mmCIF file of C-alpha atoms and ligand atoms in Angstrom:
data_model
loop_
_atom_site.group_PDB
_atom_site.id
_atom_site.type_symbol
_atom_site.label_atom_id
_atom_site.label_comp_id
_atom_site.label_asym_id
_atom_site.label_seq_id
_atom_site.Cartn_x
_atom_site.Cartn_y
_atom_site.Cartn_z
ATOM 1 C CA UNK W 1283 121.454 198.619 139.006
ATOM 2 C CA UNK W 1284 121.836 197.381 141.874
ATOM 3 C CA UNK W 1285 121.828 199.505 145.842
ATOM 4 C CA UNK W 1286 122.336 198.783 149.229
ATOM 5 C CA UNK W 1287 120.595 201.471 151.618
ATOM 6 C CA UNK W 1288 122.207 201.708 154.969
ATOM 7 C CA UNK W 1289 121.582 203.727 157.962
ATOM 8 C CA UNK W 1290 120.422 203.335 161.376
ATOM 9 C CA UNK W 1291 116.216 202.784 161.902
ATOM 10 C CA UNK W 1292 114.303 205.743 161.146
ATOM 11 C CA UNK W 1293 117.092 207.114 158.603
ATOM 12 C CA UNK W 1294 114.614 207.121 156.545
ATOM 13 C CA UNK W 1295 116.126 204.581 154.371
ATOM 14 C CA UNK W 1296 112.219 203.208 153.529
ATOM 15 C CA UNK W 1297 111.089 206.521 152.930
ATOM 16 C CA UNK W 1298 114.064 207.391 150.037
ATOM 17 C CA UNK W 1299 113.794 203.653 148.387
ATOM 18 C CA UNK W 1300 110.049 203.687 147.929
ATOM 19 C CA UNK W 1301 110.084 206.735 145.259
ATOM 20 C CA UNK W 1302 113.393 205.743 143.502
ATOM 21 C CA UNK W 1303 112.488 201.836 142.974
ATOM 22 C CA UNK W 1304 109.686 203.566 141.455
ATOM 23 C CA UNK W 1305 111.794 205.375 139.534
ATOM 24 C CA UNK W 1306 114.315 203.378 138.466
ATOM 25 C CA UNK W 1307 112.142 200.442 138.300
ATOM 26 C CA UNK W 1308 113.560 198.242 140.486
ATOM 27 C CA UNK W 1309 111.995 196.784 143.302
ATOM 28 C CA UNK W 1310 112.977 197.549 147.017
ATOM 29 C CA UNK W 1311 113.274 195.314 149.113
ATOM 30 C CA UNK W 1312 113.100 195.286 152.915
ATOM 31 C CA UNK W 1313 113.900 192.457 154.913
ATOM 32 C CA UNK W 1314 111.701 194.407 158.126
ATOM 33 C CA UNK W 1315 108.099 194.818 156.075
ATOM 34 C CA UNK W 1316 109.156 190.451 154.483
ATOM 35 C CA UNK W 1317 109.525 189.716 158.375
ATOM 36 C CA UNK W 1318 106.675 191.566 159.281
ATOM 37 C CA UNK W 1319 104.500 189.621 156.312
ATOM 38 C CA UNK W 1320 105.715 186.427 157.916
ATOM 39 C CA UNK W 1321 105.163 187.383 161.587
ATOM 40 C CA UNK W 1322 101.370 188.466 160.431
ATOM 41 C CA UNK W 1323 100.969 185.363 158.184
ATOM 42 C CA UNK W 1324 102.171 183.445 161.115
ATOM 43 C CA UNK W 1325 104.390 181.443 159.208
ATOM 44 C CA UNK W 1326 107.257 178.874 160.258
ATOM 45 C CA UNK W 1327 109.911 181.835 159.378
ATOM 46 C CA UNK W 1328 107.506 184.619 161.093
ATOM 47 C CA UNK W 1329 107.728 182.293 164.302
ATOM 48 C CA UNK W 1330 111.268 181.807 164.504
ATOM 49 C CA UNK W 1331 111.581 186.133 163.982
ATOM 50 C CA UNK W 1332 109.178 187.517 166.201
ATOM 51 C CA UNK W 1333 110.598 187.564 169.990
ATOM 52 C CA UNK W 1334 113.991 188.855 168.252
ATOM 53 C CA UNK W 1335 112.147 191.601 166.269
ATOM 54 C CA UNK W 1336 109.466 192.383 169.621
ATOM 55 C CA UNK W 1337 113.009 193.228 171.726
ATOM 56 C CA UNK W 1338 115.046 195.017 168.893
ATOM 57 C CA UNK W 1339 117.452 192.321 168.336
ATOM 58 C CA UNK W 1340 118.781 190.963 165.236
ATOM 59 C CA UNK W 1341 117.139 188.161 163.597
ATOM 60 C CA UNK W 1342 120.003 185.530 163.514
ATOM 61 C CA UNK W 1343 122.002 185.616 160.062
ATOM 62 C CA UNK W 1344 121.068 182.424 158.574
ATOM 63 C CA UNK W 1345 117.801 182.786 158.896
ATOM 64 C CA UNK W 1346 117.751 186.441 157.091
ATOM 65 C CA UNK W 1347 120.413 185.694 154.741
ATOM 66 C CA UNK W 1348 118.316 182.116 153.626
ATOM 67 C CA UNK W 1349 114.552 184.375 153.031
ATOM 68 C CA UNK W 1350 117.434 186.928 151.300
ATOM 69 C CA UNK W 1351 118.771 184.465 149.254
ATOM 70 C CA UNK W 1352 115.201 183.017 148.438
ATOM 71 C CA UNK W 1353 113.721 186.979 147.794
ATOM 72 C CA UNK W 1354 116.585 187.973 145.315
ATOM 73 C CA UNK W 1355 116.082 184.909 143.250
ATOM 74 C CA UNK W 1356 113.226 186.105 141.825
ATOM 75 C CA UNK W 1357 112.664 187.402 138.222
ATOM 76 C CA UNK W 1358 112.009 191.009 139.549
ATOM 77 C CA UNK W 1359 115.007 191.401 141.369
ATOM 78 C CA UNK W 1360 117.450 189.927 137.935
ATOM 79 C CA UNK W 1361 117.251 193.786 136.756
ATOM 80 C CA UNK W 1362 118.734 195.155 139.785
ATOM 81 C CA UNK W 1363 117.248 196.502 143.478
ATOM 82 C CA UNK W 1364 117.356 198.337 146.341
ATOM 83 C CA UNK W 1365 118.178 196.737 149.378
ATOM 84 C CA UNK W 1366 116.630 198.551 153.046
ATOM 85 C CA UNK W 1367 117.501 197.134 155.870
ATOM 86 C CA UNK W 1368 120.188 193.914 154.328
ATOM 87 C CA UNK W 1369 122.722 193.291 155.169
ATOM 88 C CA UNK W 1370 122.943 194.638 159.119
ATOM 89 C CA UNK W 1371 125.862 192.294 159.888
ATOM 90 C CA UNK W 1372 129.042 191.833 158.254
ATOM 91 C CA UNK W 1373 128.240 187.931 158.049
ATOM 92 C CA UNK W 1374 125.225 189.285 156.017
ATOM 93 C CA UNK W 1375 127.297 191.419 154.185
ATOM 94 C CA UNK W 1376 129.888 188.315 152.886
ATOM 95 C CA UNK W 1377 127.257 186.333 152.450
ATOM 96 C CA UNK W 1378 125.424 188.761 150.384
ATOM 97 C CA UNK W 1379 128.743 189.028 148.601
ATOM 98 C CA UNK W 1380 129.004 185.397 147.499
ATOM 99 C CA UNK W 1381 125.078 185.624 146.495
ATOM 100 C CA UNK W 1382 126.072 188.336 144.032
ATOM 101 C CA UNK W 1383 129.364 186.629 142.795
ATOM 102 C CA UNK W 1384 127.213 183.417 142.145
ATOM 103 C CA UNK W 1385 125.082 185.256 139.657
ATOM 104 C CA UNK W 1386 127.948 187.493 138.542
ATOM 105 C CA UNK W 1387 126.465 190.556 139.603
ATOM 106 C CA UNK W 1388 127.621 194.272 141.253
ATOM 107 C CA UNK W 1389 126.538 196.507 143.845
ATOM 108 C CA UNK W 1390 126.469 199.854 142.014
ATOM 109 C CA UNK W 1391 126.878 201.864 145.257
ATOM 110 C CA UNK W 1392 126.279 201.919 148.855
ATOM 111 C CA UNK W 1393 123.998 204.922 150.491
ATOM 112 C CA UNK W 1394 124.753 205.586 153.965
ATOM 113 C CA UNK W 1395 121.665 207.513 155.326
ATOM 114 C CA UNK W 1396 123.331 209.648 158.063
ATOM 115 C CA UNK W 1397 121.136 211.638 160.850
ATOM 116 C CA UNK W 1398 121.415 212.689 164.464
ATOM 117 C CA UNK W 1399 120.480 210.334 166.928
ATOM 118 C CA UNK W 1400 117.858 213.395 167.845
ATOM 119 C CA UNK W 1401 116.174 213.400 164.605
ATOM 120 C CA UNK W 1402 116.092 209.205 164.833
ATOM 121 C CA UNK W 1403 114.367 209.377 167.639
ATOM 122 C CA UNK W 1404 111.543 212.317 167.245
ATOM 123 C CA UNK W 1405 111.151 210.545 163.950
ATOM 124 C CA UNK W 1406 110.809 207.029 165.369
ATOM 125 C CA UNK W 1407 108.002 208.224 167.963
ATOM 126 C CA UNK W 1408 106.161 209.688 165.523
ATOM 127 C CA UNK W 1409 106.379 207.052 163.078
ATOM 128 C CA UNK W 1410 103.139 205.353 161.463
ATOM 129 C CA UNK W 1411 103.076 202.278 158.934
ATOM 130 C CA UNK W 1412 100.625 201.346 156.499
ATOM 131 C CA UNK W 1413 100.141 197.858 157.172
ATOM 132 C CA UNK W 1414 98.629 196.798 153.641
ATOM 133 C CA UNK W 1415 100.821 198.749 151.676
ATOM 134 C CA UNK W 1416 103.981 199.538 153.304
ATOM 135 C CA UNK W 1417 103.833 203.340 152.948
ATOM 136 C CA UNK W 1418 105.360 205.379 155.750
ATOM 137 C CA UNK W 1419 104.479 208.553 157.346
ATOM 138 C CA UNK W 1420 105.892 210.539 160.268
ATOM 139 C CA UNK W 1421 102.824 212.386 162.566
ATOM 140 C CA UNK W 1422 106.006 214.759 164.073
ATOM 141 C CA UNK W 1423 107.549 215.882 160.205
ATOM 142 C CA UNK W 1424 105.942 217.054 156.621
ATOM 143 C CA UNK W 1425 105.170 213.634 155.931
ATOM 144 C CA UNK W 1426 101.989 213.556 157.773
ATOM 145 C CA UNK W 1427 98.915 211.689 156.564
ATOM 146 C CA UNK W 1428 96.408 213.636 154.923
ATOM 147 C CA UNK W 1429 93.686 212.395 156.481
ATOM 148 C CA UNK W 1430 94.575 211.329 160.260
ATOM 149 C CA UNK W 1431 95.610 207.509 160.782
ATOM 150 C CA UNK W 1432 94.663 206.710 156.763
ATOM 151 C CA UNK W 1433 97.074 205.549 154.471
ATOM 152 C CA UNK W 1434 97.262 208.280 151.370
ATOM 153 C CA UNK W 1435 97.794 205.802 148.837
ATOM 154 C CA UNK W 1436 95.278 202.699 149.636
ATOM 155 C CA UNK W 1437 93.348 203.699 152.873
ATOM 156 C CA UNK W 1438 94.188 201.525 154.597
ATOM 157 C CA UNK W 1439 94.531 202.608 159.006
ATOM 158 C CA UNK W 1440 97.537 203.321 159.277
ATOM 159 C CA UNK W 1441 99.466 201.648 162.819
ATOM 160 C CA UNK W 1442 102.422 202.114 165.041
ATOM 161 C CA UNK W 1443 105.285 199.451 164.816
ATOM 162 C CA UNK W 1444 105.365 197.298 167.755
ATOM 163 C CA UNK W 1445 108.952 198.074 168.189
ATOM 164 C CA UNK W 1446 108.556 201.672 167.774
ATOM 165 C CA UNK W 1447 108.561 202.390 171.518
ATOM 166 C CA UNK W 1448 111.275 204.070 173.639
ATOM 167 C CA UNK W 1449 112.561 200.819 174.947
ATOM 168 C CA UNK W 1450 112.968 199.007 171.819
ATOM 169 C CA UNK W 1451 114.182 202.514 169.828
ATOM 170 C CA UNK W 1452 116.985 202.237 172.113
ATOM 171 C CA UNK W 1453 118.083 198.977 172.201
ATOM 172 C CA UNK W 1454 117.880 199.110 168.373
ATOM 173 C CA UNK W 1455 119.739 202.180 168.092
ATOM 174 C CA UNK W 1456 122.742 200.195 170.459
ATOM 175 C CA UNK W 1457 122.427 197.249 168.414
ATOM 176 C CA UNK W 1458 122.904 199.712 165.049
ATOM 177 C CA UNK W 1459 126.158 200.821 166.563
ATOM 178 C CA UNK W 1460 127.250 197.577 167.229
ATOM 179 C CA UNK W 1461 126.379 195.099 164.569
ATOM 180 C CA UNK W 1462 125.582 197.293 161.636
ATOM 181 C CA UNK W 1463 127.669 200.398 161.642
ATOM 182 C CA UNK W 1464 131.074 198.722 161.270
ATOM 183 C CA UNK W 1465 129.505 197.780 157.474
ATOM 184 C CA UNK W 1466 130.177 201.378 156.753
ATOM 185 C CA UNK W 1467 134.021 200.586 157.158
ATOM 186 C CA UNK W 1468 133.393 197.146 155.233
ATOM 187 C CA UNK W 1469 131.918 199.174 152.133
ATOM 188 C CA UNK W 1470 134.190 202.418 152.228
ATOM 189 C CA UNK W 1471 137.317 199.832 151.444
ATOM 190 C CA UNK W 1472 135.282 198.503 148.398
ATOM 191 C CA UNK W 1473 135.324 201.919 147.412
ATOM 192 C CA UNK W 1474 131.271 201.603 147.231
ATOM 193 C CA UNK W 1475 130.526 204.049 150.272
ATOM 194 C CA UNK W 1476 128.238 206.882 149.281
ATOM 195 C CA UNK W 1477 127.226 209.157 152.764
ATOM 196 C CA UNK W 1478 123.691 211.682 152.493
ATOM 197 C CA UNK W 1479 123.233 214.185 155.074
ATOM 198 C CA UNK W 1480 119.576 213.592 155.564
ATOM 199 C CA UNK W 1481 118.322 216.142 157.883
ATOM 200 C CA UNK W 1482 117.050 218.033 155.524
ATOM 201 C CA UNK W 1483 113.711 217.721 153.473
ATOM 202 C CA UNK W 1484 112.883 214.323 151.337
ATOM 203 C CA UNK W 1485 112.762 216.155 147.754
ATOM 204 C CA UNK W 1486 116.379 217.447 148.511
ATOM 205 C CA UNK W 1487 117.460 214.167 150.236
ATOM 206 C CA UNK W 1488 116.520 212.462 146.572
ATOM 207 C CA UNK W 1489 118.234 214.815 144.930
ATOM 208 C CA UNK W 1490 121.635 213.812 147.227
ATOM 209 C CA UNK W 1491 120.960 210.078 146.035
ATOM 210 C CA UNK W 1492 120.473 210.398 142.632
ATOM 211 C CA UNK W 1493 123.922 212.717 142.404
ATOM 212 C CA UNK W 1494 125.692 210.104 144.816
ATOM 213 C CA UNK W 1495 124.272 207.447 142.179
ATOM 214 C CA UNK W 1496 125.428 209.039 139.206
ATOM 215 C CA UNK W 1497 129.364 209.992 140.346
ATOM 216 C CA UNK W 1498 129.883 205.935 140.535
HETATM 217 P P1 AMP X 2118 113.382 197.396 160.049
HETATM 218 O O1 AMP X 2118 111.985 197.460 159.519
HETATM 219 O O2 AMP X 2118 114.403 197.402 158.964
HETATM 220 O O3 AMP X 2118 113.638 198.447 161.110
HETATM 221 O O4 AMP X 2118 113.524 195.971 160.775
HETATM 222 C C1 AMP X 2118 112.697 195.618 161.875
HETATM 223 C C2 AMP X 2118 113.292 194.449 162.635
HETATM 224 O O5 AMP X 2118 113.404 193.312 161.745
HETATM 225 C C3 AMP X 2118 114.711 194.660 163.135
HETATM 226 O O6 AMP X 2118 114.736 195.338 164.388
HETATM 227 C C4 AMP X 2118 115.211 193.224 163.246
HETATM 228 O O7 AMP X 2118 114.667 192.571 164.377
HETATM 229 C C5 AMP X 2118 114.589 192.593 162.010
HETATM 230 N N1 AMP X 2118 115.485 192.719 160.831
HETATM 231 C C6 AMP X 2118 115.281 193.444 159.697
HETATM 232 N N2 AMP X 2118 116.303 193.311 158.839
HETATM 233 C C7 AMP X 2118 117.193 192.478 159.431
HETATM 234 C C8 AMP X 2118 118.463 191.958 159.074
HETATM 235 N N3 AMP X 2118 119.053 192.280 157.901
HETATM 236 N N4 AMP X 2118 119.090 191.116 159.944
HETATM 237 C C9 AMP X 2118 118.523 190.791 161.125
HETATM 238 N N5 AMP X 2118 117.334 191.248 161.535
HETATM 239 C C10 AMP X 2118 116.671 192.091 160.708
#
């Protein structure tokens, strides 16, 4: 099985693929926290990412679509997966195409994660990341850490994203509506297009996904 999540940053597209890789035992897997990995590790990829990801712009194509390439080429990913945050451009999205043809392989269905640009924003401020394992929590919503600035699942102090700051929101918000949102077009012909309303609360937002999931 085989998903694209797509939806403009702090959708909650993260937040929805964590639980149902876990359930559907597949990994998920975002091309933000693998450029984040390589921008910590400092390595020759992490270098050539950083300034684009510290502004909000769009790491050029080849670069993501190569570590994409690299990532789904793994055992782990033969079973199917969940992609969050791939493709953002159309380029991505052929490309991604012709990596799936290769290996003669489907993309069960496409879930567009639709909210306000109010709710992406209050949820973007109050956005905090677990830097060891990924997990994400929201100090403005239900999905508050239990303990303040600790990780619930490994403890870990939890921080806020570099590019989680009003500047940055913005200009990633404008570069969502320019680069990434025409892929909603680009999967509706392909008949793959699935859209959540996700305002609501994340048990009930699940629940959307799985149905969407199963009408395909
Ligand atoms: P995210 O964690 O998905 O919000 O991604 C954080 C940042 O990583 C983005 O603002 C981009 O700079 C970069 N990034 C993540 N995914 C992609 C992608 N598919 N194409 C280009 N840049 C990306």
């Amino acid at each position: 099985m085989r998903f694209i999540f797509l939806g403009a940053p702090g959708a909650g597209k993260g937040t929805y693929a964590s639980p149902l890789s876990r359930e559907w035992n597949i990994p998920a897997i975002s091309t933000g926290d693998i450029l984040r990995e390589n921008v910590k590790q400092n390595t020759a990829l992490g270098q050539k990412a950083k300034a684009y990801m510290e502004r909000g712009a769009l790491v050029p194509d080849e670069i993501v679509t190569g570590m994409m390439a690299e990532r789904l080429s793994k055992q782990d990913a033969d079973r199917g997966f969940i992609l969050d945050g791939y493709p953002r451009t159309i380029s991505q999205a052929e490309a991604l195409n012709k990596i799936l043809v290769e290996k003669n392989h489907r993309v069960k269905a496409v879930i567009n994660v639709e909210v306000p640009r109010e709710v992406i924003i209050q949820r973007l401020t109050g956005r905090r990341a677990c830097p060891q394992c990924h997990a994400n929590y929201n100090v403005n919503t239900s999905l508050r850490p239990r303990v303040e600035n600790v990780c619930d699942q490994c403890g870990a102090g939890l921080i806020t994203r570099s590019d989680d700051n009003k500047e940055t929101i913005t200009r990633r918000l404008a570069v969502y509506t320019e680069q990434t949102a025409p892929l909603i077009d680009f999967y509706r012909r392909d008949g793959l297009l699935r859209s959540i309303d996700a305002t609501g609360e994340i048990p009930e937002i699940l629940n959307m996904i799985r149905a969407a999931v199963e009408w395909n």
